[in-house]
Coordinates of C-alpha atoms in Angstrom, one line a residue:
M16 CA -13.1 -29.9 17.5
N17 CA -13.0 -27.0 15.0
H18 CA -11.1 -23.9 15.9
S19 CA -11.6 -20.6 14.1
I20 CA -8.7 -19.1 12.1
E21 CA -8.6 -16.2 14.6
E22 CA -7.8 -18.7 17.4
R23 CA -5.0 -20.3 15.5
H24 CA -3.5 -17.1 14.0
P25 CA -4.2 -14.0 16.0
V26 CA -3.6 -10.9 13.7
E27 CA -6.0 -8.5 15.4
G28 CA -6.7 -5.4 13.4
L29 CA -5.4 -6.9 10.1
Y30 CA -7.9 -9.5 9.2
Q31 CA -11.6 -9.4 10.0
S32 CA -13.5 -12.6 9.8
L33 CA -17.0 -12.7 8.4
D34 CA -19.5 -12.1 11.2
V35 CA -23.1 -13.3 10.5
D36 CA -24.4 -10.8 13.0
D37 CA -22.8 -7.9 11.3
T38 CA -25.3 -6.1 9.2
R39 CA -23.3 -3.0 8.4
T40 CA -20.1 -4.3 6.8
A41 CA -20.4 -5.0 3.0
V42 CA -19.1 -8.0 1.2
S43 CA -17.8 -7.9 -2.4
V44 CA -18.8 -10.5 -4.9
I45 CA -16.8 -10.8 -8.1
V46 CA -19.3 -12.3 -10.6
K47 CA -17.4 -14.2 -13.3
T48 CA -20.2 -13.6 -15.8
R49 CA -18.9 -16.0 -18.3
G50 CA -16.1 -17.7 -16.4
E51 CA -12.8 -17.4 -18.2
T52 CA -14.4 -16.8 -21.6
C53 CA -12.9 -13.7 -23.3
D54 CA -12.8 -12.2 -26.7
I55 CA -9.1 -11.3 -26.4
D56 CA -6.2 -13.4 -25.1
C57 CA -3.8 -11.4 -22.9
L58 CA -0.7 -13.4 -22.4
Y59 CA -0.6 -12.8 -18.6
C60 CA -4.3 -13.6 -17.9
Y61 CA -4.6 -15.3 -14.5
E62 CA -8.2 -16.3 -15.0
K63 CA -7.4 -18.6 -18.0
R64 CA -4.8 -20.4 -15.9
K65 CA -7.6 -21.8 -13.7
E66 CA -9.0 -23.8 -16.6
A67 CA -12.5 -22.7 -15.4
P68 CA -15.4 -23.9 -17.5
G69 CA -16.3 -21.2 -20.1
G70 CA -19.3 -20.6 -22.3
A71 CA -21.9 -20.7 -19.5
R72 CA -23.3 -17.5 -18.1
V73 CA -24.2 -16.4 -14.5
S74 CA -27.9 -15.9 -14.5
A75 CA -30.2 -13.3 -13.0
K76 CA -31.6 -16.2 -10.8
Q77 CA -28.1 -16.8 -9.4
I78 CA -27.9 -13.1 -8.6
R79 CA -31.1 -13.3 -6.6
R80 CA -29.9 -16.3 -4.7
L81 CA -26.6 -14.5 -4.0
A82 CA -28.5 -11.6 -2.5
D83 CA -30.6 -13.9 -0.5
L84 CA -27.6 -15.7 0.9
F85 CA -26.1 -12.4 2.1
R86 CA -29.5 -10.9 3.1
G87 CA -29.4 -8.1 5.6
R88 CA -25.8 -7.1 4.6
P89 CA -24.7 -4.5 2.0
L90 CA -23.5 -6.1 -1.2
A91 CA -21.0 -4.7 -3.8
V92 CA -21.1 -6.6 -7.1
E93 CA -18.5 -6.5 -9.9
L94 CA -19.3 -8.1 -13.2
H95 CA -16.0 -9.6 -14.2
G96 CA -14.4 -12.1 -16.5
G97 CA -13.0 -13.2 -18.7
E98 CA -14.9 -10.6 -20.5
P99 CA -18.4 -10.0 -19.1
L100 CA -19.8 -8.2 -22.2
T101 CA -19.4 -11.5 -24.2
A102 CA -22.6 -12.6 -22.3
G103 CA -24.5 -10.3 -24.7
R104 CA -26.5 -7.1 -24.1
D105 CA -29.8 -8.9 -23.4
H106 CA -28.3 -11.1 -20.8
I107 CA -26.3 -8.3 -19.1
A108 CA -29.6 -6.3 -19.2
E109 CA -31.3 -9.0 -17.2
I110 CA -28.6 -9.0 -14.6
L111 CA -28.5 -5.2 -14.3
T112 CA -32.3 -5.1 -14.0
E113 CA -32.1 -7.7 -11.2
L114 CA -29.4 -5.8 -9.4
A115 CA -31.4 -2.6 -9.6
R116 CA -34.3 -4.4 -7.7
L117 CA -32.1 -5.3 -4.8
P118 CA -31.9 -2.6 -2.2
Q119 CA -29.0 -4.2 -0.4
V120 CA -26.8 -3.7 -3.5
V121 CA -24.7 -0.6 -2.8
R122 CA -22.4 -0.7 -5.8
V123 CA -22.3 -2.3 -9.2
T124 CA -19.2 -2.3 -11.3
V125 CA -18.4 -3.8 -14.7
Q126 CA -14.7 -4.6 -15.4
T127 CA -14.2 -4.8 -19.2
N128 CA -11.4 -4.9 -21.7
G129 CA -13.3 -2.2 -23.6
V130 CA -13.2 -3.9 -27.0
L131 CA -17.0 -4.3 -27.3
L132 CA -18.0 -1.0 -25.7
D133 CA -20.1 1.1 -28.1
E134 CA -23.0 3.5 -28.0
D135 CA -25.6 0.8 -27.6
W136 CA -23.9 -0.7 -24.5
L137 CA -23.6 2.8 -22.9
D138 CA -27.2 3.6 -23.7
M139 CA -28.2 0.4 -21.9
F140 CA -26.0 1.2 -18.9
D141 CA -27.5 4.7 -18.7
E142 CA -31.1 3.3 -18.8
L143 CA -30.8 0.4 -16.4
C144 CA -28.0 1.3 -14.1
P145 CA -27.1 5.0 -14.2
D146 CA -24.7 4.7 -11.3
L147 CA -22.8 1.8 -12.9
R148 CA -19.1 2.1 -12.4
I149 CA -17.0 1.1 -15.4
G150 CA -13.5 -0.2 -15.2
V151 CA -11.4 -0.7 -18.3
S152 CA -8.2 -2.8 -18.5
L153 CA -5.4 -0.9 -20.3
D154 CA -1.7 -1.0 -19.5
G155 CA -0.9 2.5 -20.3
D156 CA 0.4 3.5 -23.8
V157 CA 0.9 1.4 -26.9
R158 CA 4.2 0.0 -25.7
G159 CA 2.8 -0.8 -22.3
N160 CA 0.1 -2.9 -23.8
A161 CA 2.4 -5.3 -25.5
W162 CA 0.9 -8.3 -23.6
R163 CA -2.7 -7.5 -24.4
V164 CA -3.5 -9.1 -27.7
G165 CA -6.3 -10.8 -29.6
Y166 CA -6.2 -14.5 -30.5
D167 CA -4.6 -13.5 -33.7
G168 CA -1.6 -12.1 -31.7
K169 CA -2.3 -8.5 -32.8
P170 CA -2.5 -5.6 -30.3
V171 CA -6.0 -4.6 -29.0
Y172 CA -4.8 -1.2 -27.8
P173 CA -6.4 0.8 -30.7
R174 CA -9.9 -0.6 -30.0
V175 CA -9.6 0.0 -26.3
A176 CA -8.3 3.6 -26.8
A177 CA -11.3 4.2 -29.1
A178 CA -13.7 3.0 -26.4
L179 CA -12.1 5.4 -23.9
E180 CA -12.5 8.3 -26.4
L181 CA -16.2 7.4 -26.7
L182 CA -16.5 7.3 -22.9
S183 CA -14.9 10.7 -22.8
Q184 CA -17.3 12.1 -25.4
R185 CA -20.2 10.9 -23.3
D186 CA -18.8 12.5 -20.1
R187 CA -18.5 9.1 -18.3
H188 CA -16.0 8.5 -15.6
V189 CA -13.9 5.4 -15.9
G190 CA -11.3 3.6 -13.7
V191 CA -8.4 2.0 -15.4
I192 CA -6.6 -1.1 -14.2
A193 CA -3.1 -1.1 -15.6
A194 CA -0.8 -4.1 -15.2
V195 CA 2.9 -3.3 -14.4
T196 CA 5.1 -5.4 -16.6
P197 CA 8.6 -4.8 -18.0
A198 CA 7.0 -2.9 -20.8
V199 CA 6.3 0.0 -18.5
L200 CA 9.2 -0.2 -16.1
G201 CA 11.3 3.0 -16.0
R202 CA 8.4 4.9 -17.8
A203 CA 6.0 5.6 -15.0
E204 CA 5.7 9.3 -15.9
E205 CA 4.8 8.8 -19.6
V206 CA 2.5 5.9 -18.9
L207 CA 0.5 7.9 -16.3
E208 CA 0.5 11.0 -18.5
H209 CA -0.9 8.9 -21.4
L210 CA -3.7 7.5 -19.3
A211 CA -4.5 11.0 -17.9
G212 CA -4.9 12.1 -21.5
F213 CA -8.2 10.3 -21.7
G214 CA -10.7 12.8 -20.3
C215 CA -12.9 10.0 -18.9
V216 CA -10.2 8.5 -16.7
N217 CA -10.6 9.5 -13.1
A218 CA -8.9 6.6 -11.4
V219 CA -5.8 4.5 -12.2
S220 CA -4.8 1.4 -10.4
F221 CA -1.4 0.0 -11.1
V222 CA -1.3 -3.8 -10.3
P223 CA 1.8 -5.9 -10.4
C224 CA 2.5 -9.0 -12.5
F225 CA 4.3 -11.0 -9.8
D226 CA 4.2 -14.1 -12.0
S227 CA 7.7 -15.5 -11.6
T228 CA 6.2 -18.8 -10.5
I229 CA 4.3 -19.4 -13.8
R230 CA 6.0 -22.1 -15.8
R231 CA 3.5 -23.2 -18.4
S232 CA 1.0 -21.5 -20.7
A233 CA -2.7 -21.6 -20.2
A234 CA -4.6 -24.7 -21.4
L235 CA -6.4 -24.8 -24.7
P236 CA -9.9 -26.3 -25.3
G237 CA -9.1 -27.2 -28.9
R238 CA -6.2 -28.7 -30.9
R239 CA -5.4 -25.5 -32.9
T240 CA -2.9 -23.2 -31.2
P241 CA -3.8 -19.6 -31.9
A242 CA -1.1 -17.0 -32.5
S243 CA -1.6 -15.5 -29.0
R244 CA -0.8 -18.8 -27.3
Q245 CA 2.3 -19.3 -29.4
L246 CA 3.4 -15.9 -28.1
Q247 CA 2.6 -16.9 -24.6
Q248 CA 4.4 -20.2 -24.9
A249 CA 7.5 -18.4 -26.1
A250 CA 7.3 -15.8 -23.3
V251 CA 6.6 -18.2 -20.4
N252 CA 9.9 -20.1 -20.9
G253 CA 12.2 -17.2 -19.9
A254 CA 15.2 -18.0 -17.7
K255 CA 13.7 -16.0 -14.8
G256 CA 10.1 -16.9 -15.5
P257 CA 7.6 -15.3 -17.8
E258 CA 8.9 -12.3 -19.7
W259 CA 5.9 -10.2 -18.5
A260 CA 6.7 -10.8 -14.8
V261 CA 8.2 -8.1 -12.6
H262 CA 10.1 -8.3 -9.2
P263 CA 8.5 -6.6 -6.2
D264 CA 11.4 -4.2 -6.0
E265 CA 10.7 -3.1 -9.6
Y266 CA 7.0 -2.6 -8.8
A267 CA 7.8 -0.5 -5.7
E268 CA 10.1 1.7 -7.8
F269 CA 7.4 2.1 -10.5
V270 CA 4.7 3.0 -7.9
I271 CA 7.0 5.6 -6.2
A272 CA 7.9 7.2 -9.6
A273 CA 4.2 7.3 -10.7
T274 CA 3.2 8.8 -7.4
A275 CA 5.9 11.5 -7.6
Y276 CA 4.7 12.4 -11.0
W277 CA 1.0 12.3 -10.0
V278 CA 1.8 14.9 -7.4
S279 CA 4.2 17.2 -9.4
A280 CA 1.9 17.2 -12.5
G281 CA -1.2 18.0 -10.5
H282 CA -3.0 14.8 -11.6
F283 CA -4.0 14.2 -7.9
S284 CA -6.8 16.8 -8.4
R285 CA -8.6 14.7 -10.9
I286 CA -7.3 11.1 -10.8
K287 CA -7.3 8.7 -7.9
L288 CA -4.1 6.7 -8.1
E289 CA -3.7 3.3 -6.4
P290 CA -1.9 2.0 -4.5
A291 CA -0.8 5.6 -3.7
V292 CA -4.1 6.9 -2.3
S293 CA -4.6 4.0 0.0
T294 CA -1.0 4.3 1.3
I295 CA -1.5 8.0 1.9
R296 CA -4.8 7.4 3.8
R297 CA -3.1 4.8 6.0
L298 CA -0.2 7.1 6.6
R299 CA -2.7 9.7 7.7
G300 CA -4.4 7.2 10.0
L301 CA -7.5 6.9 7.8
T302 CA -9.3 3.8 6.5
T303 CA -9.5 2.6 2.9
G304 CA -11.7 0.3 1.0
F305 CA -8.7 -1.3 -0.8
C306 CA -8.5 -4.8 0.7
H307 CA -4.7 -4.9 0.4
F308 CA -4.6 -2.1 3.0
S309 CA -7.8 -3.0 4.9
D310 CA -8.8 -5.7 7.4
L311 CA -11.7 -6.6 5.1
K312 CA -9.7 -9.2 3.2
C313 CA -10.5 -12.6 1.8
D314 CA -13.3 -13.4 4.2
H315 CA -15.3 -10.4 2.8
V316 CA -14.4 -11.0 -0.9
F317 CA -16.2 -13.8 -2.9
T318 CA -16.2 -15.0 -6.5
L319 CA -19.1 -16.6 -8.2
Y320 CA -18.8 -18.7 -11.4
P321 CA -21.5 -19.7 -13.9
D322 CA -21.5 -23.3 -12.6
G323 CA -22.5 -22.1 -9.1
R324 CA -19.1 -22.3 -7.4
L325 CA -18.8 -19.7 -4.7
G326 CA -15.3 -19.1 -3.4
S327 CA -12.9 -16.6 -2.0
C328 CA -11.1 -13.8 -3.9
D329 CA -10.5 -14.7 -7.6
E330 CA -6.8 -14.0 -7.1
L331 CA -6.5 -17.1 -4.9
P332 CA -5.7 -20.4 -6.6
W333 CA -8.7 -22.5 -7.7
P334 CA -10.1 -25.1 -7.0
Q335 CA -8.5 -24.6 -3.5
A336 CA -10.4 -21.3 -3.1
R337 CA -13.8 -22.9 -3.6
L338 CA -16.0 -22.7 -0.5
V339 CA -19.5 -23.9 -1.4
Q340 CA -22.0 -24.4 -4.3
L341 CA -24.4 -21.5 -4.4
D342 CA -27.5 -23.7 -4.7
S343 CA -26.5 -25.9 -1.8
V344 CA -26.4 -23.2 1.0
T345 CA -29.1 -21.1 2.4
E346 CA -27.5 -18.8 4.9
Q347 CA -24.2 -17.0 5.7
R348 CA -23.4 -19.3 8.6
E349 CA -22.7 -22.1 6.2
V350 CA -20.3 -19.9 4.3
V351 CA -18.5 -18.9 7.5
L352 CA -18.1 -22.6 8.4
A353 CA -16.6 -23.3 5.0
Q354 CA -14.1 -20.4 5.5
R355 CA -13.1 -21.7 8.8
D356 CA -12.4 -25.1 7.3
S357 CA -10.5 -23.7 4.4
L358 CA -6.8 -24.8 4.5
L359 CA -6.0 -22.2 1.9
L360 CA -7.4 -19.3 4.0
D361 CA -5.9 -20.7 7.1
R362 CA -2.4 -20.8 5.5
G363 CA -2.9 -17.4 4.0
K364 CA -3.8 -15.9 7.3
A365 CA -0.9 -17.7 9.0
L366 CA 1.5 -15.8 6.6
M367 CA 0.4 -12.6 8.3
A368 CA 1.6 -13.7 11.7
K369 CA 4.8 -11.7 11.2
C370 CA 2.8 -8.6 10.6
A371 CA 1.8 -8.5 14.3
T372 CA 5.3 -7.2 15.3
C373 CA 6.1 -5.2 12.2
G374 CA 6.4 -1.4 12.6
Y375 CA 4.7 -0.9 9.2
R376 CA 1.5 -2.9 10.1
D377 CA -0.7 0.1 10.7
T378 CA 0.2 1.5 7.3
C379 CA 0.7 -1.6 5.2
G380 CA -2.4 -3.3 6.5
G381 CA -0.9 -6.7 5.8
G382 CA -1.1 -6.6 2.0
C383 CA -2.7 -9.2 -0.3
I384 CA -3.2 -12.7 1.1
A385 CA -3.2 -14.2 -2.4
T386 CA 0.1 -12.6 -3.3
R387 CA 1.6 -13.6 0.0
W388 CA 0.5 -17.2 -0.6
R389 CA 2.0 -17.3 -4.1
M390 CA 5.3 -15.7 -3.2
D391 CA 5.7 -17.8 -0.1
A392 CA 5.5 -20.9 -2.3
V393 CA 8.8 -19.9 -3.9
G394 CA 10.5 -18.3 -0.9
G395 CA 9.7 -14.8 -2.0
H396 CA 7.7 -13.7 1.1
E397 CA 10.5 -11.4 2.4
A398 CA 10.7 -9.7 -1.0
Y399 CA 6.9 -9.0 -0.8
C400 CA 7.3 -7.4 2.6
D401 CA 10.3 -5.4 1.5
Y402 CA 8.4 -3.9 -1.4
R403 CA 5.5 -2.9 0.8
M404 CA 7.9 -1.2 3.2
R405 CA 9.8 0.5 0.4
M406 CA 6.6 1.8 -1.1
V407 CA 5.5 3.3 2.3
D408 CA 8.9 4.9 2.8
G409 CA 8.8 6.5 -0.6
I410 CA 5.3 7.8 -0.4
S411 CA 5.8 9.1 3.2
A412 CA 8.7 11.2 1.9
L413 CA 6.5 12.6 -0.9
L414 CA 3.9 13.6 1.6
A415 CA 6.5 15.4 3.8
Q416 CA 8.4 17.1 1.0
P417 CA 6.3 17.1 -2.2
E418 CA 8.4 19.9 -3.8
C419 CA 11.5 17.8 -3.4
P420 CA 10.5 14.3 -4.8
E421 CA 14.1 13.0 -4.9
G422 CA 13.6 12.3 -1.1
A423 CA 11.4 9.4 -2.1
W424 CA 14.4 7.5 -3.4
C425 CA 16.3 7.7 -0.1
Q426 CA 16.6 4.2 1.4
T427 CA 18.2 5.4 4.6
L428 CA 15.2 7.2 6.0
R429 CA 12.4 4.8 6.9
W430 CA 8.8 5.3 8.0
R431 CA 9.1 4.8 11.8
P432 CA 6.0 6.3 13.5
R433 CA 6.3 6.9 17.2
S434 CA 3.4 6.6 19.7
P435 CA 2.8 8.7 21.6
N436 CA 4.5 11.6 19.8
T437 CA 2.7 14.8 20.8
M438 CA 3.4 18.4 21.9
L439 CA 1.1 20.8 23.6
D440 CA 1.4 23.6 21.1
V441 CA 3.6 23.1 18.1
D442 CA 3.0 26.6 16.6
A443 CA 3.8 28.4 19.8
F444 CA 7.0 26.3 20.2
L445 CA 8.2 27.3 16.7
V446 CA 7.6 30.9 17.5
R447 CA 9.5 30.8 20.8
W448 CA 12.4 29.0 19.2
D449 CA 13.2 31.8 16.7
N450 CA 12.2 34.8 18.8
P451 CA 14.3 35.3 22.0
E452 CA 12.0 38.2 22.9
V453 CA 9.0 36.0 23.5
H454 CA 8.2 35.4 27.2
R455 CA 9.4 32.1 28.5
G456 CA 7.7 30.8 31.6
E457 CA 8.9 28.8 34.6
V458 CA 9.5 25.1 34.0
T459 CA 9.8 22.1 36.2
L460 CA 12.9 19.8 35.8
R461 CA 13.3 16.7 37.9
T462 CA 15.8 13.9 37.3
S463 CA 15.0 10.2 38.0
E464 CA 17.6 7.8 39.4
H465 CA 17.9 6.4 35.9
G466 CA 18.8 9.8 34.4
N467 CA 15.4 10.7 32.9
I468 CA 14.7 14.5 33.0
N469 CA 11.0 15.4 33.1
T470 CA 8.5 17.2 35.2
V471 CA 8.0 14.3 37.6
G472 CA 11.5 12.9 38.0
M473 CA 10.4 9.3 37.1
A474 CA 11.7 6.7 34.8
G475 CA 9.8 6.0 31.6
V476 CA 7.8 8.3 29.3
H477 CA 6.4 11.2 31.2
E478 CA 5.5 14.9 30.5
A479 CA 8.4 17.2 29.9
D480 CA 8.4 21.0 29.3
D481 CA 9.2 22.1 25.7
L482 CA 12.3 24.3 25.9
D483 CA 14.4 26.2 23.4
P484 CA 18.0 27.4 23.4
A485 CA 17.0 30.9 24.5
H486 CA 15.5 29.5 27.7
A487 CA 17.6 29.8 30.8
M488 CA 17.1 26.2 31.7
W489 CA 17.8 24.9 28.1
R490 CA 21.1 23.1 28.9
A491 CA 19.8 21.7 32.2
A492 CA 16.8 20.2 30.4
I493 CA 18.9 18.0 28.0
E494 CA 20.2 14.7 29.3
P495 CA 24.0 14.7 29.3
G496 CA 24.5 11.6 27.1
V497 CA 22.6 13.2 24.2
W498 CA 23.7 16.8 24.7
P499 CA 26.6 16.7 22.0
L500 CA 24.1 15.6 19.4
V501 CA 21.4 18.1 20.4
D502 CA 24.0 20.9 20.5
T503 CA 25.4 20.0 17.0
I504 CA 21.9 19.9 15.4
T505 CA 20.7 23.1 17.0
R506 CA 23.8 25.3 17.0
H507 CA 25.9 23.9 14.1
W508 CA 23.0 22.9 11.8
G509 CA 20.6 25.6 13.0
L510 CA 17.7 23.2 13.2
I511 CA 15.0 22.7 15.9
T512 CA 14.9 19.7 18.1
Y513 CA 11.6 18.8 19.6
D514 CA 12.6 15.8 21.7
S515 CA 15.7 14.0 22.9
C516 CA 16.8 11.0 25.1
Q517 CA 20.2 9.8 26.1
G518 CA 19.0 6.2 26.4
H519 CA 18.2 4.3 29.6
Q520 CA 18.9 0.8 30.6
Y521 CA 16.4 0.7 33.5
V522 CA 18.2 -2.0 35.4
G523 CA 16.0 -3.4 38.2
L524 CA 12.8 -2.1 36.6
E525 CA 10.2 -3.8 34.5
L526 CA 10.5 -1.0 31.9
S527 CA 12.0 -1.9 28.5
P528 CA 15.3 -0.2 27.8
T529 CA 15.3 2.8 25.5
G530 CA 18.0 4.0 23.1
L531 CA 19.5 7.3 22.3
R532 CA 17.4 9.6 20.0
V533 CA 17.0 13.1 18.9
G534 CA 13.8 14.5 17.1
V535 CA 14.1 17.2 14.5
L536 CA 11.2 19.6 13.7
A537 CA 11.6 21.5 10.5
R538 CA 10.3 25.1 10.0
D539 CA 9.0 24.4 6.5
R540 CA 9.0 21.7 3.8
E541 CA 12.2 23.0 2.2
E542 CA 14.1 22.8 5.5
Y543 CA 12.7 19.4 6.1
A544 CA 14.0 18.1 2.7
R545 CA 17.4 19.6 3.3
A546 CA 17.6 18.2 6.8
A547 CA 16.5 14.7 5.6
A548 CA 19.2 14.7 3.0
A549 CA 21.9 15.8 5.4
L550 CA 20.8 13.2 8.0
C551 CA 21.1 10.5 5.3
R552 CA 24.6 11.6 4.3
A553 CA 25.7 11.8 8.0
A554 CA 24.2 8.5 8.9
T555 CA 25.8 6.8 5.9
V556 CA 29.2 8.0 6.9
A557 CA 28.7 7.1 10.6
A558 CA 27.4 3.6 9.8
A559 CA 30.8 2.6 8.5
A560 CA 32.5 3.6 11.8
L561 CA 30.0 2.6 14.5
P562 CA 30.7 -0.2 16.9
A563 CA 29.4 -3.6 15.8
D564 CA 26.8 -3.6 18.6
I565 CA 25.0 -0.4 17.4
E566 CA 23.4 0.9 14.2
V567 CA 22.0 4.3 13.3
N568 CA 18.4 4.9 12.2
V569 CA 16.8 7.9 10.6
G570 CA 13.1 7.8 10.7
R571 CA 10.2 9.8 9.3
S572 CA 7.3 10.3 11.7
E573 CA 4.7 12.8 12.6
L574 CA 4.3 15.1 15.6
T575 CA 0.7 15.8 16.7
C576 CA -0.2 19.1 18.2
E577 CA -2.4 18.6 21.3
T578 CA -4.0 22.0 20.9
S579 CA -5.0 21.9 17.3
G580 CA -4.8 18.2 16.4
V581 CA -2.7 19.0 13.4
T582 CA 0.2 16.7 12.5
T583 CA 3.6 17.9 11.3
P584 CA 6.2 15.7 9.6
V585 CA 9.3 15.3 11.8
L586 CA 12.6 13.4 11.6
D587 CA 14.0 11.2 14.3
L588 CA 17.7 10.3 14.6
S589 CA 18.4 7.3 16.8
L590 CA 21.1 4.7 17.8
V591 CA 19.7 1.2 18.2
P592 CA 21.1 -2.2 19.0
S593 CA 22.3 -4.0 15.9
V594 CA 20.3 -7.1 14.9
G595 CA 21.1 -9.9 17.3
R596 CA 23.0 -7.7 19.8
S597 CA 22.0 -7.2 23.4
W598 CA 21.0 -4.1 25.3
E599 CA 24.0 -4.7 27.6
A600 CA 26.4 -4.6 24.6
Y601 CA 24.5 -1.6 23.3
F602 CA 25.0 0.5 26.4
A603 CA 28.6 -0.6 26.7
S604 CA 29.4 0.9 23.3
L605 CA 26.9 3.8 23.4
D606 CA 29.3 6.6 24.3
Q607 CA 31.7 5.6 21.5
A608 CA 28.8 5.4 19.0
A609 CA 27.4 8.8 20.1
A610 CA 30.8 10.4 19.5
V611 CA 31.0 8.8 16.0
L612 CA 27.6 10.1 15.1
T613 CA 28.3 13.6 16.4
A614 CA 31.5 13.8 14.3
A615 CA 29.6 12.7 11.2
L616 CA 27.0 15.5 11.9
L617 CA 29.7 18.1 12.4
A618 CA 31.1 17.2 9.0
E619 CA 27.8 17.8 7.3
R620 CA 25.5 20.8 6.8
P621 CA 21.7 20.8 5.9
D622 CA 22.2 23.8 3.6
E623 CA 24.1 21.7 1.0
G624 CA 21.0 20.8 -1.0
T625 CA 18.5 18.0 -1.0
T626 CA 20.6 15.3 -2.5
C627 CA 21.2 12.4 -0.1
A628 CA 23.7 9.6 -0.2
C629 CA 21.3 7.1 -1.9
P630 CA 21.5 6.7 -5.7
L631 CA 18.6 7.8 -7.9
P632 CA 16.9 5.1 -10.0
V633 CA 17.9 4.6 -13.6
R634 CA 15.0 5.5 -15.8
A635 CA 14.3 3.9 -19.2
T636 CA 15.3 7.1 -21.1
D637 CA 18.5 7.4 -19.0
A638 CA 19.4 3.7 -19.8
G639 CA 18.8 4.4 -23.4
A640 CA 21.1 7.3 -23.4
M641 CA 23.8 5.4 -21.6
S642 CA 23.7 2.5 -24.1
A643 CA 23.6 4.8 -27.2

């Protein structure tokens, strides 16, 4: 009996299977117009590793059959390669004409290396497909494009740059896909600035070369080894894998640096930067079309080759990713059955099982199945998850304190969203806190038998009045175990606390225990940046002296105003059980840990700048200066 992937690997909300009855959700088809055939020979090209048959061309007839297979559903088509333009203008014209006839096609993209682009190609695009989206592959500046060469081994950058200049002259908008290799590490700012210098570029997607598993060069159809393959053979035999490969940590650092510069230089007003934009949208609780952050993953992405093979995403390994032959199926249901029988998709989805309990799942979206699959094969799955979390942490800092980007390099403060985390009226609360003359109404304080102070006197999460130090009931509203921390943060640091809890064991109840925490609400972005840095410094000092059963966490989160719906960045300081330690041991050591943390806070001040205890990254220019 066959069981669906969902039944075997429940990752609800992270991976949506293809539903034949769904007529609204689009599928994307990557059309390998000429298989792996290309007029240049990039050393890191993943398509040529598949040894796919080249030379043949996807036909207009196959495009019609593709549309018929997915009839009743929106279809996004990307002409890809190899190099799609090697199919010739007449052939591409036939395909574009066919696509224009199909009302279900909602988007058409051509992804090209740009070498062949000229006035004639652009005239044809304008005539047959005015809304055609053009993507160009270019890894930043001249130095960054070291791995993009012709078969003669010479750089292709000058020809691609000329194509981008032509596109600029014709007022076309272009998205650039740039591979992150060691050639760009430590130079995110200058690489992004270089790409932004082309007037046609309105989107940049930095993609990683996680190719440490590659151990042999791509196969050759003939006996003669071109100069490009000689370069590839030399580069692939590095001690740590191919010389063009990067580690996930390096990629995360590059993305954070690029995002910080994208914000500070004002490029966000013209250029869509990925994966930054998708991360930001998920941090804001919004959706994104980028499958790495969406639940529309491999079951909604297909690849079509000239020989009629229809499979999953082209980043998955072939032939394992093959599903069906295009001319042998007549309806989506057959494709769905092939997906459910795919061991590759099954295994890929199983790798997401750990996402179900991850605190980053709603922001990360589970990432890329193909990358997870490759990295798991060499024991690098944890590194993949670590980079995703590091990227989210850094970009969440940039959102909260854009004028102080150094906060993005803090590795103490993590993105730890709390739910629910709301306040009736945040603006009114801020006004009351700093103005003793504002009227303060009556409040209701009741204490549960487990020590919770709220309006109903019950254990668990319940409504509580929002008080400030000028209120007559301020001290009575704070639970005794957390009072020293609250008093230090409000009186010694001069900051605003919006929430606090002394921690509750809830013995005899079905409620889960809760730890000690204090929430900090900054008055403005500058205060937020200073408070974040001070909390990092204090937490770093405290961590060395805490009991073994307890560790300190500092999280970035958002507080939602129930009146306006506006969210405000906040900071949450908490003591939690150490990994592998019990709640019983936690509460036995909590008083000692709270005293250690209070002492660390008393030794710090938030007015001592925005430099935290974490080291800043070494950039390429800094490294050069150090070695000079």
